[in-house]
Tab-separated table of C-alpha atoms in Angstrom:
chain	number	residue	atom	x	y	z
A	1	UNK	CA	-7.132	8.589	22.452
A	2	UNK	CA	-7.583	10.203	19.052
A	3	UNK	CA	-10.423	10.102	16.520
A	4	UNK	CA	-8.830	8.678	13.307
A	5	UNK	CA	-10.338	8.363	9.806
A	6	UNK	CA	-8.889	5.578	7.546
A	7	UNK	CA	-10.012	5.731	3.920
A	8	UNK	CA	-9.793	2.445	2.283
A	9	UNK	CA	-9.995	1.010	5.744
A	10	UNK	CA	-11.370	-2.358	4.625
A	11	UNK	CA	-8.560	-3.030	2.173
A	12	UNK	CA	-5.321	-4.996	2.715
A	13	UNK	CA	-3.280	-2.276	4.392
A	14	UNK	CA	-6.181	-0.399	5.744
A	15	UNK	CA	-7.645	-3.390	7.644
A	16	UNK	CA	-4.375	-3.969	9.457
A	17	UNK	CA	-4.043	-0.337	10.279
A	18	UNK	CA	-7.582	-0.356	11.584
A	19	UNK	CA	-6.908	-3.354	13.871
A	20	UNK	CA	-3.682	-1.757	15.211
A	21	UNK	CA	-5.272	1.626	16.003
A	22	UNK	CA	-8.387	0.031	17.565
A	23	UNK	CA	-6.213	-2.131	19.716
A	24	UNK	CA	-4.455	1.006	20.963
A	25	UNK	CA	-7.706	2.459	22.047
A	26	UNK	CA	-8.322	5.107	19.464
A	27	UNK	CA	-11.677	5.786	17.887
A	28	UNK	CA	-11.416	4.573	14.356
A	29	UNK	CA	-13.781	5.462	11.406
A	30	UNK	CA	-13.170	3.102	8.586
A	31	UNK	CA	-14.421	4.442	5.234
A	32	UNK	CA	-14.533	2.158	2.150
A	33	UNK	CA	-16.706	1.756	-0.966
A	34	UNK	CA	-15.720	-2.035	-1.238
A	35	UNK	CA	-14.372	-1.753	-4.704
A	36	UNK	CA	-11.387	-3.777	-3.571
A	37	UNK	CA	-11.899	-3.717	0.185
A	38	UNK	CA	-13.623	-6.571	1.928
A	39	UNK	CA	-15.847	-6.607	4.923
A	40	UNK	CA	-14.331	-9.933	6.038
A	41	UNK	CA	-11.029	-8.074	6.656
A	42	UNK	CA	-12.648	-5.973	9.333
A	43	UNK	CA	-15.204	-8.462	10.644
A	44	UNK	CA	-13.297	-9.071	13.936
A	45	UNK	CA	-13.660	-5.280	14.667
A	46	UNK	CA	-17.370	-4.953	14.135
A	47	UNK	CA	-18.454	-5.256	17.700
A	48	UNK	CA	-15.872	-2.906	19.122
A	49	UNK	CA	-17.148	0.290	20.670
A	50	UNK	CA	-14.309	2.326	19.330
A	51	UNK	CA	-14.743	1.118	15.694
A	52	UNK	CA	-17.199	2.431	13.132
A	53	UNK	CA	-17.512	1.757	9.374
A	54	UNK	CA	-19.062	3.928	6.632
A	55	UNK	CA	-19.677	2.919	3.046
A	56	UNK	CA	-18.394	5.940	1.054
A	57	UNK	CA	-16.509	6.787	-2.139
A	58	UNK	CA	-13.758	9.426	-1.519
A	59	UNK	CA	-14.287	10.965	-4.902
A	60	UNK	CA	-17.255	12.705	-3.172
A	61	UNK	CA	-16.802	15.025	-0.178
A	62	UNK	CA	-17.052	13.620	3.361
A	63	UNK	CA	-18.093	15.606	6.423
A	64	UNK	CA	-16.996	14.065	9.637
A	65	UNK	CA	-15.088	15.113	12.916
A	66	UNK	CA	-11.642	13.566	13.321
A	67	UNK	CA	-8.161	14.438	14.547
A	68	UNK	CA	-6.194	12.394	12.000
A	69	UNK	CA	-6.664	11.042	8.489
A	70	UNK	CA	-4.864	8.151	6.784
A	71	UNK	CA	-5.717	8.393	3.073
A	72	UNK	CA	-5.316	4.803	1.798
A	73	UNK	CA	-8.213	4.740	-0.647
A	74	UNK	CA	-7.147	3.442	-4.116
A	75	UNK	CA	-6.813	0.077	-5.822
A	76	UNK	CA	-3.230	-0.849	-5.715
A	77	UNK	CA	-3.263	-4.025	-7.848
A	78	UNK	CA	-2.790	-3.656	-11.672
A	79	UNK	CA	-5.755	-5.884	-12.351
A	80	UNK	CA	-8.069	-3.586	-10.523
A	81	UNK	CA	-6.628	-0.159	-11.126
A	82	UNK	CA	-6.413	-0.876	-14.981
A	83	UNK	CA	-10.059	-2.116	-15.004
A	84	UNK	CA	-11.374	1.347	-14.693
A	85	UNK	CA	-8.389	3.729	-15.181
A	86	UNK	CA	-10.441	6.918	-15.149
A	87	UNK	CA	-11.942	6.047	-11.754
A	88	UNK	CA	-8.436	5.122	-10.537
A	89	UNK	CA	-7.128	8.634	-11.415
A	90	UNK	CA	-10.246	10.187	-9.881
A	91	UNK	CA	-9.875	8.219	-6.693
A	92	UNK	CA	-6.243	9.429	-6.254
A	93	UNK	CA	-6.780	13.051	-7.398
A	94	UNK	CA	-10.360	13.865	-6.305
A	95	UNK	CA	-9.900	11.629	-3.243
A	96	UNK	CA	-6.794	13.630	-2.183
A	97	UNK	CA	-8.643	16.989	-2.751
A	98	UNK	CA	-11.585	15.928	-0.715
A	99	UNK	CA	-9.479	14.575	2.147
A	100	UNK	CA	-7.200	17.470	2.152
A	101	UNK	CA	-10.206	19.847	2.304
A	102	UNK	CA	-11.523	17.931	5.266
A	103	UNK	CA	-8.145	18.119	7.004
A	104	UNK	CA	-7.975	21.772	6.341
A	105	UNK	CA	-11.386	22.401	7.857
A	106	UNK	CA	-10.512	20.333	10.951
A	107	UNK	CA	-6.865	21.381	11.178
A	108	UNK	CA	-6.174	17.540	11.311
A	109	UNK	CA	-2.880	15.969	10.345
A	110	UNK	CA	-3.180	13.713	7.238
A	111	UNK	CA	-1.154	10.974	5.771
A	112	UNK	CA	-1.056	9.974	2.038
A	113	UNK	CA	-0.282	6.423	1.125
A	114	UNK	CA	1.683	6.912	-1.996
A	115	UNK	CA	3.765	4.290	-3.819
A	116	UNK	CA	7.043	3.347	-5.149
A	117	UNK	CA	5.379	3.459	-8.552
A	118	UNK	CA	5.997	7.284	-8.519
A	119	UNK	CA	9.446	6.348	-9.543
A	120	UNK	CA	8.218	4.420	-12.645
A	121	UNK	CA	10.918	2.177	-14.249
A	122	UNK	CA	13.730	3.767	-12.359
A	123	UNK	CA	17.157	4.823	-13.715
A	124	UNK	CA	18.426	5.177	-10.102
A	125	UNK	CA	18.984	2.136	-7.938
A	126	UNK	CA	18.229	1.797	-5.174
A	127	UNK	CA	15.530	4.455	-5.198
A	128	UNK	CA	15.952	7.543	-2.974
A	129	UNK	CA	13.319	10.103	-2.243
A	130	UNK	CA	15.075	12.840	-4.139
A	131	UNK	CA	14.764	10.917	-7.403
A	132	UNK	CA	12.071	12.357	-9.556
A	133	UNK	CA	11.372	9.036	-11.413
A	134	UNK	CA	11.019	7.817	-14.936
A	135	UNK	CA	7.301	7.415	-15.537
A	136	UNK	CA	5.274	6.964	-18.760
A	137	UNK	CA	2.385	9.511	-18.472
A	138	UNK	CA	0.272	7.798	-21.129
A	139	UNK	CA	0.717	4.144	-20.493
A	140	UNK	CA	-1.707	1.478	-19.078
A	141	UNK	CA	-0.143	2.011	-15.552
A	142	UNK	CA	-0.275	5.741	-15.784
A	143	UNK	CA	-3.788	6.044	-14.034
A	144	UNK	CA	-2.132	4.772	-10.932
A	145	UNK	CA	1.469	6.058	-11.237
A	146	UNK	CA	0.473	9.595	-12.243
A	147	UNK	CA	-2.631	9.651	-9.927
A	148	UNK	CA	-0.306	9.071	-6.983
A	149	UNK	CA	2.229	11.611	-8.241
A	150	UNK	CA	-0.547	14.223	-8.514
A	151	UNK	CA	-1.788	13.419	-5.035
A	152	UNK	CA	1.687	14.106	-3.653
A	153	UNK	CA	1.679	17.384	-5.424
A	154	UNK	CA	-1.658	18.343	-3.947
A	155	UNK	CA	-0.396	17.363	-0.484
A	156	UNK	CA	2.658	19.607	-0.655
A	157	UNK	CA	0.696	22.392	-2.269
A	158	UNK	CA	-1.837	22.306	0.780
A	159	UNK	CA	1.182	22.347	3.028
A	160	UNK	CA	2.743	25.391	1.406
A	161	UNK	CA	-0.512	27.245	0.712
A	162	UNK	CA	-2.498	26.433	3.853
A	163	UNK	CA	0.077	25.333	6.444
A	164	UNK	CA	-1.451	21.810	6.619
A	165	UNK	CA	0.353	19.143	8.587
A	166	UNK	CA	0.887	16.409	5.881
A	167	UNK	CA	2.824	13.182	5.800
A	168	UNK	CA	3.685	11.237	2.536
A	169	UNK	CA	4.579	7.599	2.682
A	170	UNK	CA	5.961	5.809	-0.437
A	171	UNK	CA	5.135	2.163	-0.073
A	172	UNK	CA	7.158	-0.475	-1.689
A	173	UNK	CA	5.765	-4.005	-2.243
A	174	UNK	CA	3.844	-5.015	0.954
A	175	UNK	CA	2.366	-8.429	1.626
A	176	UNK	CA	0.687	-10.480	4.280
A	177	UNK	CA	-2.803	-11.766	5.477
A	178	UNK	CA	-5.912	-10.064	4.026
A	179	UNK	CA	-4.483	-9.751	0.548
A	180	UNK	CA	-7.102	-10.658	-2.098
A	181	UNK	CA	-6.318	-14.093	-3.679
A	182	UNK	CA	-7.192	-12.776	-7.164
A	183	UNK	CA	-5.583	-9.395	-7.068
A	184	UNK	CA	-2.787	-10.258	-9.507
A	185	UNK	CA	0.045	-9.170	-7.165
A	186	UNK	CA	3.078	-11.344	-7.260
A	187	UNK	CA	3.117	-12.736	-3.739
A	188	UNK	CA	-0.560	-13.663	-3.681
A	189	UNK	CA	-0.349	-14.991	-7.130
A	190	UNK	CA	2.492	-17.316	-6.399
A	191	UNK	CA	1.160	-18.620	-3.060
A	192	UNK	CA	-2.361	-19.410	-4.510
A	193	UNK	CA	-0.877	-21.013	-7.572
A	194	UNK	CA	1.502	-23.063	-5.441
A	195	UNK	CA	-1.160	-24.183	-3.006
A	196	UNK	CA	-3.503	-25.265	-5.845
A	197	UNK	CA	-0.735	-27.084	-7.721
A	198	UNK	CA	-1.101	-24.740	-10.670
A	199	UNK	CA	1.872	-23.494	-12.743
A	200	UNK	CA	3.620	-20.562	-11.154
A	201	UNK	CA	3.413	-17.750	-13.669
A	202	UNK	CA	6.312	-15.460	-14.067
A	203	UNK	CA	6.086	-12.502	-16.495
A	204	UNK	CA	9.358	-11.901	-18.295
A	205	UNK	CA	12.461	-14.120	-17.452
A	206	UNK	CA	12.124	-13.629	-13.728
A	207	UNK	CA	15.305	-11.434	-13.365
A	208	UNK	CA	13.284	-8.289	-12.563
A	209	UNK	CA	13.686	-7.548	-8.851
A	210	UNK	CA	11.401	-6.444	-6.008
A	211	UNK	CA	11.695	-5.779	-2.320
A	212	UNK	CA	8.954	-7.253	-0.043
A	213	UNK	CA	7.830	-5.815	3.207
A	214	UNK	CA	5.721	-7.670	5.674
A	215	UNK	CA	2.424	-5.862	6.666
A	216	UNK	CA	3.221	-5.499	10.372
A	217	UNK	CA	6.404	-3.743	9.697
A	218	UNK	CA	4.550	-1.334	7.302
A	219	UNK	CA	1.907	-0.502	9.847
A	220	UNK	CA	4.519	0.327	12.431
A	221	UNK	CA	6.112	2.658	9.972
A	222	UNK	CA	2.813	4.365	9.153
A	223	UNK	CA	2.077	5.073	12.792
A	224	UNK	CA	5.673	6.338	13.401
A	225	UNK	CA	5.362	8.630	10.307
A	226	UNK	CA	2.070	10.072	11.447
A	227	UNK	CA	3.525	10.842	14.839
A	228	UNK	CA	6.632	12.694	13.592
A	229	UNK	CA	6.985	16.476	14.228
A	230	UNK	CA	5.022	18.900	12.026
A	231	UNK	CA	8.129	20.056	10.280
A	232	UNK	CA	8.645	16.603	8.675
A	233	UNK	CA	6.263	15.683	5.851
A	234	UNK	CA	8.426	13.286	3.788
A	235	UNK	CA	8.016	11.848	1.293
A	236	UNK	CA	9.638	8.851	2.903
A	237	UNK	CA	10.314	5.426	1.372
A	238	UNK	CA	8.726	2.508	3.361
A	239	UNK	CA	9.689	-0.892	2.528
A	240	UNK	CA	12.215	-3.853	3.095
A	241	UNK	CA	15.470	-3.089	1.253
A	242	UNK	CA	16.114	-6.824	0.793
A	243	UNK	CA	16.124	-7.323	-2.985
A	244	UNK	CA	14.934	-10.520	-4.578
A	245	UNK	CA	14.374	-11.576	-8.217
A	246	UNK	CA	10.818	-12.725	-9.195
A	247	UNK	CA	12.287	-16.102	-9.954
A	248	UNK	CA	13.839	-16.320	-6.447
A	249	UNK	CA	10.458	-15.439	-4.970
A	250	UNK	CA	8.849	-18.262	-6.947
A	251	UNK	CA	11.328	-20.721	-5.836
A	252	UNK	CA	11.003	-19.852	-2.139
A	253	UNK	CA	7.204	-20.057	-2.292
A	254	UNK	CA	7.327	-23.472	-4.046
A	255	UNK	CA	9.722	-24.636	-1.319
A	256	UNK	CA	7.716	-23.286	1.665
A	257	UNK	CA	4.471	-24.759	0.326
A	258	UNK	CA	6.033	-28.120	-0.643
A	259	UNK	CA	4.247	-27.600	-4.036
A	260	UNK	CA	4.575	-29.612	-7.115
A	261	UNK	CA	3.865	-26.540	-9.269
A	262	UNK	CA	6.231	-25.884	-12.227
A	263	UNK	CA	7.346	-22.438	-13.157
A	264	UNK	CA	6.224	-21.108	-16.464
A	265	UNK	CA	7.171	-17.865	-18.278
A	266	UNK	CA	4.962	-15.334	-19.984
A	267	UNK	CA	5.497	-11.996	-21.833
A	268	UNK	CA	6.429	-9.063	-19.509
A	269	UNK	CA	3.571	-6.499	-19.314
A	270	UNK	CA	4.132	-3.078	-20.761
A	271	UNK	CA	5.920	-0.557	-18.496
A	272	UNK	CA	6.576	-3.182	-15.806
A	273	UNK	CA	9.615	-1.925	-13.736
A	274	UNK	CA	12.835	-3.901	-13.999
A	275	UNK	CA	14.061	-3.003	-10.542
A	276	UNK	CA	12.506	-2.043	-7.239
A	277	UNK	CA	14.532	-1.493	-4.004
A	278	UNK	CA	14.016	1.257	-1.512
A	279	UNK	CA	16.736	3.332	0.063
A	280	UNK	CA	15.334	3.620	3.615
A	281	UNK	CA	18.052	5.846	5.117
A	282	UNK	CA	15.477	8.548	5.729
A	283	UNK	CA	13.042	6.226	7.448
A	284	UNK	CA	15.854	5.066	9.689
A	285	UNK	CA	16.796	8.600	10.522
A	286	UNK	CA	13.395	10.230	10.947
A	287	UNK	CA	11.234	7.243	12.097
A	288	UNK	CA	13.973	5.136	13.883
A	289	UNK	CA	12.375	2.338	11.831
A	290	UNK	CA	13.707	-0.666	10.019
A	291	UNK	CA	11.717	-3.814	8.977
A	292	UNK	CA	11.966	-6.751	11.361
A	293	UNK	CA	10.313	-9.640	9.570
A	294	UNK	CA	12.425	-11.480	6.935
A	295	UNK	CA	10.895	-12.743	3.748
A	296	UNK	CA	10.720	-16.360	4.608
A	297	UNK	CA	9.008	-15.730	8.034
A	298	UNK	CA	6.518	-13.324	6.461
A	299	UNK	CA	5.763	-15.770	3.628
A	300	UNK	CA	5.125	-18.557	6.147
A	301	UNK	CA	2.455	-16.365	7.953
A	302	UNK	CA	0.903	-15.387	4.638
A	303	UNK	CA	0.860	-18.931	3.345
A	304	UNK	CA	-1.087	-20.006	6.479
A	305	UNK	CA	-3.632	-17.275	5.822
A	306	UNK	CA	-4.249	-18.421	2.219
A	307	UNK	CA	-4.339	-22.170	3.229
A	308	UNK	CA	-7.316	-21.365	5.553
A	309	UNK	CA	-8.927	-19.118	2.833
A	310	UNK	CA	-8.648	-21.768	0.215
A	311	UNK	CA	-9.984	-24.488	2.411
A	312	UNK	CA	-13.105	-22.450	3.257
């Protein structure tokens, strides 16, 4: 049994990680300021003796006693991270500094939830960890992209300078229950629009591609990465290498929901990546991990969640 801190623990990914680790018998401290996190996501855990929640903003120092830290705190949806871009950068950078400082004091291992957005609009396809990326440092998405890139820099500098046991996961598109219905991400957008019979909104011509990983697969990868030997820090791509166009995703969602929604097209947002597909060779080698849930099965589970959410 370990004492584990999860920042952003009431968010989409954090809540699933909290549930998994609590179910395994670990003492879990969930920290969240509820900017995008939701208490409903962790409500089933509230009565558990090995689960504790603390309202806190990671841009301020935190003094607790733990063995491991999963640093997930940061809005991941463009709608939310562009609403207050200065705070988004501070969350990634100051948050990383504060959590690394805590890990250093405690000699705790620490995992950073980074992102495929560190590759920007990539010129290499599929993306491999050795690729440095093609990122606009002054665009509307830069607060998130560059904030995460700087966090990775800090993690490796703490490793080199202080010998800290760090892990960096680069998450590609992840979906599943507990996603916010209004977060602006493509899977939740399409499902909610389809269930409500509204037009399915595609930005651009729909030819841009993404790779979609179901949340249970992602959580398994997180835990395996955290438990790798100290000499492996990553960064490691985590995602499903199956590549789908946005138009294909829309058509699948319409079919699975039996929706009458029509597909409409709008202007592509600035700096929106044209291609996203992870090369997961490193994850296969170091974590013995590959995603198990295919897109259609994962979407069916996610649709059921949103059907209940919308009814209530």
